[in-house]
PDB file of C-alpha atoms in Angstrom:
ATOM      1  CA  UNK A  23     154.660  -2.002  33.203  1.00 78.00           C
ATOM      2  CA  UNK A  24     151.537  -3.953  32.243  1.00 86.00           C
ATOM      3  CA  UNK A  25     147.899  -1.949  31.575  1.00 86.00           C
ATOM      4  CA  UNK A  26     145.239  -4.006  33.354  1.00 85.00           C
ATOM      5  CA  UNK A  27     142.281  -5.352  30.709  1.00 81.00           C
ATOM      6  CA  UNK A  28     140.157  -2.290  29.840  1.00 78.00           C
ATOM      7  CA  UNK A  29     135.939  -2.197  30.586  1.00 80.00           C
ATOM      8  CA  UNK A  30     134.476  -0.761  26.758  1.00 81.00           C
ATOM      9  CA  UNK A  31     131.044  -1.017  27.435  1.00 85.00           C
ATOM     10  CA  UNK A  32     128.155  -3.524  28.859  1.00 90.00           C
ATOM     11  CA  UNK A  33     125.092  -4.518  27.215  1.00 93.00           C
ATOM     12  CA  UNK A  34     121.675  -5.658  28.750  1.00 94.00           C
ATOM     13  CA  UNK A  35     119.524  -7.262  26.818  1.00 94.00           C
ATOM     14  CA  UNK A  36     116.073  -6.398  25.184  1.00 95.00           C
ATOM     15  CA  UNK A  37     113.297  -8.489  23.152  1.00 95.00           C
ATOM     16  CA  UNK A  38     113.424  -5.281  21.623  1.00 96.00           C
ATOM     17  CA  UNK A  39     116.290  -3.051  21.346  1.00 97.00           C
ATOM     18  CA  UNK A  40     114.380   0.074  19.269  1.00 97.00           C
ATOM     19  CA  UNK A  41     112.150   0.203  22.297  1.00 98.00           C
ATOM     20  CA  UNK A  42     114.969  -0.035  24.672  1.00 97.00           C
ATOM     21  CA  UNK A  43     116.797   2.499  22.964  1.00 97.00           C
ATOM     22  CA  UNK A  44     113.916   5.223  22.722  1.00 98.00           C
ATOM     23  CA  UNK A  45     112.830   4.524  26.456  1.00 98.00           C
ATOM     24  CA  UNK A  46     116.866   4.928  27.540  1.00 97.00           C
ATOM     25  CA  UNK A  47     116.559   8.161  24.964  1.00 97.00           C
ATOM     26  CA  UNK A  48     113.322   9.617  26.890  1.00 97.00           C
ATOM     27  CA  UNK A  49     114.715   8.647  30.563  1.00 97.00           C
ATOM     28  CA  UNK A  50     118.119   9.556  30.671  1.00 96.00           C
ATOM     29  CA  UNK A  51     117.993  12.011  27.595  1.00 95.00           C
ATOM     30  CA  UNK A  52     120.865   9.520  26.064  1.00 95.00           C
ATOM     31  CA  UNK A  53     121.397   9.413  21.812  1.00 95.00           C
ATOM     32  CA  UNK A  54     119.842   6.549  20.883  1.00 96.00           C
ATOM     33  CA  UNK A  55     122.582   5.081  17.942  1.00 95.00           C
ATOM     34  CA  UNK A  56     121.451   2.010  16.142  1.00 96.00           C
ATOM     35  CA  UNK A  57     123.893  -0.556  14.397  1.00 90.00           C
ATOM     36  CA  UNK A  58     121.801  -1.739  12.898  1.00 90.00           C
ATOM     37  CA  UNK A  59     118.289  -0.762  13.730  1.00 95.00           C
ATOM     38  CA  UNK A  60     116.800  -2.904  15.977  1.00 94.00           C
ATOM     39  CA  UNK A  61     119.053  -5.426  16.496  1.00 91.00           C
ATOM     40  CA  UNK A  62     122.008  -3.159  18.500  1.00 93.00           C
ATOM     41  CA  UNK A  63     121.350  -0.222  20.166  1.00 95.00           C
ATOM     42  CA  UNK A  64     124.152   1.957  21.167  1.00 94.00           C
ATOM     43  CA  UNK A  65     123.164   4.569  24.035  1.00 94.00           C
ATOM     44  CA  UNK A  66     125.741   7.483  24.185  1.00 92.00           C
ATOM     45  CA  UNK A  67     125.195   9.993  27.096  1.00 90.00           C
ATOM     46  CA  UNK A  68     127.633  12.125  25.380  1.00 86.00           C
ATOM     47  CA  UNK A  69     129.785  14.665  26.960  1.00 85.00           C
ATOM     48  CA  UNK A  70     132.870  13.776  28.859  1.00 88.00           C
ATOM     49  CA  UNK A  71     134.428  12.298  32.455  1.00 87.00           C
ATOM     50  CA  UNK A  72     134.913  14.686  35.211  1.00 86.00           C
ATOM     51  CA  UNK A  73     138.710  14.962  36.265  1.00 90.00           C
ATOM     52  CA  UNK A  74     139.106  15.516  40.084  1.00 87.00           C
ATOM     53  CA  UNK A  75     139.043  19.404  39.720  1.00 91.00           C
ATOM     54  CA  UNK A  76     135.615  19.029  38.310  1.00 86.00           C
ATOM     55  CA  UNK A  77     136.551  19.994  34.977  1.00 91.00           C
ATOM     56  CA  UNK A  78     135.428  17.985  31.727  1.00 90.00           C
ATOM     57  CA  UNK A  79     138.316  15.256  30.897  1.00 92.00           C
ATOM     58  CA  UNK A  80     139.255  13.589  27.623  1.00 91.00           C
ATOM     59  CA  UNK A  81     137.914  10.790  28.730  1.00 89.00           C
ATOM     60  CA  UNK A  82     134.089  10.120  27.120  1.00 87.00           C
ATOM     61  CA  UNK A  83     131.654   8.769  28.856  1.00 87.00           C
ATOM     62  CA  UNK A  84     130.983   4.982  28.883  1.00 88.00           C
ATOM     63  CA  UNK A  85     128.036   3.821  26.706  1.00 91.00           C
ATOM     64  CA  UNK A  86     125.444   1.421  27.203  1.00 93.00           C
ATOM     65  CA  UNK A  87     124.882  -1.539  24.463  1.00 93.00           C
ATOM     66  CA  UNK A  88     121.203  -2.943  23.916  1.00 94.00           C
ATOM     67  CA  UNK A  89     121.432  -6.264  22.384  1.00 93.00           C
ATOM     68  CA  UNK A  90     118.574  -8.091  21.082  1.00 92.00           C
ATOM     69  CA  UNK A  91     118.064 -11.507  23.072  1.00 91.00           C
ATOM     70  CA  UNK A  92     116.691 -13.819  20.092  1.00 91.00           C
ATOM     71  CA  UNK A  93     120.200 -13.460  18.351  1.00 87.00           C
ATOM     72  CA  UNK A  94     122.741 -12.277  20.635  1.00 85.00           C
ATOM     73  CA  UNK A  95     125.871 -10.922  17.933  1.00 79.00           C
ATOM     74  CA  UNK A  96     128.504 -11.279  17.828  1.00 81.00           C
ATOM     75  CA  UNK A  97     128.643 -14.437  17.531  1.00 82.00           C
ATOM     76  CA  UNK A  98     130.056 -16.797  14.843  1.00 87.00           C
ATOM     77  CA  UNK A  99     126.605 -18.957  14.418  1.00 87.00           C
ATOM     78  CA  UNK A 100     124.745 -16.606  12.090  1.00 84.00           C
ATOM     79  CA  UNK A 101     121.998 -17.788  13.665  1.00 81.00           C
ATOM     80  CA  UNK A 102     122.990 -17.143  17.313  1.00 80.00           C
ATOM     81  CA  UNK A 103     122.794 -19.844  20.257  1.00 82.00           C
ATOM     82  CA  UNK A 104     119.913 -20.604  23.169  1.00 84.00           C
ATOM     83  CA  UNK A 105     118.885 -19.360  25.037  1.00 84.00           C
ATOM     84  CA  UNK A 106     116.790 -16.698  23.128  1.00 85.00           C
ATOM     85  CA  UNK A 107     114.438 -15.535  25.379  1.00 84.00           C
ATOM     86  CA  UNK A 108     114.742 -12.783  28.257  1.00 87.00           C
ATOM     87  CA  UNK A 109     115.977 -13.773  31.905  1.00 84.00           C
ATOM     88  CA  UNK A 110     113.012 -13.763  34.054  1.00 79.00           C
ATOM     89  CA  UNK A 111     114.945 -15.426  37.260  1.00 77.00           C
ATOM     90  CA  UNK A 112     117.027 -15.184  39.314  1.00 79.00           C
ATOM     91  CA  UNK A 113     119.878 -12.360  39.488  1.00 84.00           C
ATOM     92  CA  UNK A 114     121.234 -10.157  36.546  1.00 85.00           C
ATOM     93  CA  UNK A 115     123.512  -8.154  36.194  1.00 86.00           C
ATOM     94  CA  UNK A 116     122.717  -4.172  37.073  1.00 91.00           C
ATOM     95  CA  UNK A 117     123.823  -0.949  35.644  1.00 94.00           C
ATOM     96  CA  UNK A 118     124.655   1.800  37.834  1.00 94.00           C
ATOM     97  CA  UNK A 119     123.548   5.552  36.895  1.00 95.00           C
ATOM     98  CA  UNK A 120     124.762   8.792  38.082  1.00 93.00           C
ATOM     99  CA  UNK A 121     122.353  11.292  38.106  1.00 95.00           C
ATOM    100  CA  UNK A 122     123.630  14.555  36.927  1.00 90.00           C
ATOM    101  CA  UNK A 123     123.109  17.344  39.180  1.00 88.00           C
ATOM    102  CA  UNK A 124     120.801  19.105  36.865  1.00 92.00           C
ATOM    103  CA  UNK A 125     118.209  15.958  37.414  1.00 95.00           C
ATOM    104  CA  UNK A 126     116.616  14.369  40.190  1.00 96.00           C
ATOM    105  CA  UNK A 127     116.012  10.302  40.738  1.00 96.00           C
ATOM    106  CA  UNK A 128     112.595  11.477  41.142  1.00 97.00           C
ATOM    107  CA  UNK A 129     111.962  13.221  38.101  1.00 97.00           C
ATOM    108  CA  UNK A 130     114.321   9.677  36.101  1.00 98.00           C
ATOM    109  CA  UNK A 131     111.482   7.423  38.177  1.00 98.00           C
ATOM    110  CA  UNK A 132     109.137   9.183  37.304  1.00 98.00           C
ATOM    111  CA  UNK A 133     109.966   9.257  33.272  1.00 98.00           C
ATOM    112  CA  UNK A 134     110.812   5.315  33.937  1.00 98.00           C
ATOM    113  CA  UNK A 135     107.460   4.435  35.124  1.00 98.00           C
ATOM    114  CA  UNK A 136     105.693   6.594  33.251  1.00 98.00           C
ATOM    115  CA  UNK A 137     107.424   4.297  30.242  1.00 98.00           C
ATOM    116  CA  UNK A 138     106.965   1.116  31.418  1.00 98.00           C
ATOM    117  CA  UNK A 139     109.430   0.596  34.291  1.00 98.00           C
ATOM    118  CA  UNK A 140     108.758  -0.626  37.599  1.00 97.00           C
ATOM    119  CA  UNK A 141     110.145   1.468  40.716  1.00 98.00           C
ATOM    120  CA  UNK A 142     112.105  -1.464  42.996  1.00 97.00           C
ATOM    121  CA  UNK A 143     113.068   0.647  46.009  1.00 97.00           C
ATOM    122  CA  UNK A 144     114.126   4.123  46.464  1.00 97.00           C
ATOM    123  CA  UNK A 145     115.076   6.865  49.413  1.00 97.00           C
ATOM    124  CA  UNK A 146     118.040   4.752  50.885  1.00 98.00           C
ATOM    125  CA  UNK A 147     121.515   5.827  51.601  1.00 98.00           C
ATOM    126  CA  UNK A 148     124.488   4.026  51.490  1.00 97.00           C
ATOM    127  CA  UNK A 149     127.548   5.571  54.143  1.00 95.00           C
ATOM    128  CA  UNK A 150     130.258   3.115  52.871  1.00 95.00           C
ATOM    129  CA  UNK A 151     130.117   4.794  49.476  1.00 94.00           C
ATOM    130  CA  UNK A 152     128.288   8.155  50.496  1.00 96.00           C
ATOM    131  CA  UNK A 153     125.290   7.676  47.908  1.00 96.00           C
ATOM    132  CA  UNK A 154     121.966   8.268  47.939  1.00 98.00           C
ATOM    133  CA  UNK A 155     119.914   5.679  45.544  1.00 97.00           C
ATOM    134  CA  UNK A 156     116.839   4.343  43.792  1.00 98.00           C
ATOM    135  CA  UNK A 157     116.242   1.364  41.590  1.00 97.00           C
ATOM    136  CA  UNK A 158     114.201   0.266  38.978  1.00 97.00           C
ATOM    137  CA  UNK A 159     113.388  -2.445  36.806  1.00 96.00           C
ATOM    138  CA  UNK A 160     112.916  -1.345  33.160  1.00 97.00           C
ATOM    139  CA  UNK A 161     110.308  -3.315  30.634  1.00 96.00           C
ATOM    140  CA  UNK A 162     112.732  -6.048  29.435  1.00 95.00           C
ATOM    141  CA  UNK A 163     113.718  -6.968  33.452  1.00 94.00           C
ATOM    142  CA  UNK A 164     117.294  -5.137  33.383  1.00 95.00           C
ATOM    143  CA  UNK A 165     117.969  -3.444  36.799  1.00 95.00           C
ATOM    144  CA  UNK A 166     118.877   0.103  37.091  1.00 96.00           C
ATOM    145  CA  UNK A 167     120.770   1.411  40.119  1.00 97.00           C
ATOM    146  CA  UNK A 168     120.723   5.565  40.292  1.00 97.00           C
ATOM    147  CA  UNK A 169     123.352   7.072  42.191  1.00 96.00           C
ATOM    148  CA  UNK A 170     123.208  10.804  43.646  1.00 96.00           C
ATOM    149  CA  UNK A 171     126.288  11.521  45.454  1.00 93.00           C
ATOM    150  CA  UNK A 172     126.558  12.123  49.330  1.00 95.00           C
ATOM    151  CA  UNK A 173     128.770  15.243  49.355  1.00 93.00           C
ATOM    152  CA  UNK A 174     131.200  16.293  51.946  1.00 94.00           C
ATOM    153  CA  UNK A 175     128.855  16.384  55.046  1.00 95.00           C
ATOM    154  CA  UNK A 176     125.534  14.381  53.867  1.00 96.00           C
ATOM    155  CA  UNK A 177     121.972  15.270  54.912  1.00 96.00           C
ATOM    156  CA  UNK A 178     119.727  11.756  55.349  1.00 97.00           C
ATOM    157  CA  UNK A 179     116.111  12.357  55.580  1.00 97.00           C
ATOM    158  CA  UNK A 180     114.783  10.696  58.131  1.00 96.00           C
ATOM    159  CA  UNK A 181     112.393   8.596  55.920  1.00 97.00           C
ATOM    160  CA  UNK A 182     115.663   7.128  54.191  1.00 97.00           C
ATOM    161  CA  UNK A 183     117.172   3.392  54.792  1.00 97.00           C
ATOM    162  CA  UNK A 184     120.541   3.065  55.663  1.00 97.00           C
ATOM    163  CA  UNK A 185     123.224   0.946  55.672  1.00 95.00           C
TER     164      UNK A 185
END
């Protein structure tokens, strides 16, 4: 039997990735691992996936790469290619959060734009996938999706968006 092509990680990109990666440190309370400093930041959130019993797998977490956009590596043009600047237009694409249940999308917005981010909606739910979310946009334009889950028999405020 065949193994479909595996996801290892996804980067977004920064104009600088030791900011990134002490802003993704403060927020999320991530280890911020640089290879090398300032050019690639690795964010770990350490610990483990949850198996469907609840209980810690083998399986680590995914991490996060923070690349730095004036010399995206690897590449095999020391120099790296255009463009080198941050996307300003237009979609990107977004990284999707879980908020642990011992933290609140509140309390991550609040460390966000406390830091620099910018709050791009919040207090919606989505039914299809029973989720509760907020987005922002952090300093270098990457969008952040955070994801509370619904439970068995969810409770929308009234305030909330739906879909």
């Amino acid at each position: 039997m065949t193994k479909p092509n595996t996801l290892i990680f996804v980067d977004i990109t920064s104009d600088d990735p030791a900011a990134a990666g002490e802003f993704y440190a403060e927020v999320f309370g991530w280890e911020n691992d640089p290879r090398p400093y300032g050019e690639y930041h690795r964010m770990v959130p350490g610990g483990n996936m949850f198996d469907g019993d609840g209980n810690e797998s083998a399986i680590g977490n995914f991490h996060i790469g923070i690349h730095k956009a004036a010399n995206v590596r690897p590449h095999p043009d020391r120099d790296g290619v255009e463009p080198r600047s941050l996307s300003e237009a237009g979609r990107k694409p977004r990284v999707w959060i879980l908020v642990s249940e011992d933290d609140s999308m509140d309390a991550i917005l609040d460390k966000a734009t406390s830091k620099g981010a910018t709050v791009l909606w919040k207090d919606h739910f989505w039914k299809e996938f029973n989720g509760f979310n907020a987005a922002f946009q952090d300093p270098w334009g990457n969008e952040i999706i955070l994801w509370e889950k619904g439970g068995s028999d969810p409770v929308v405020p009234e305030h909330f968006t739906q879909e």
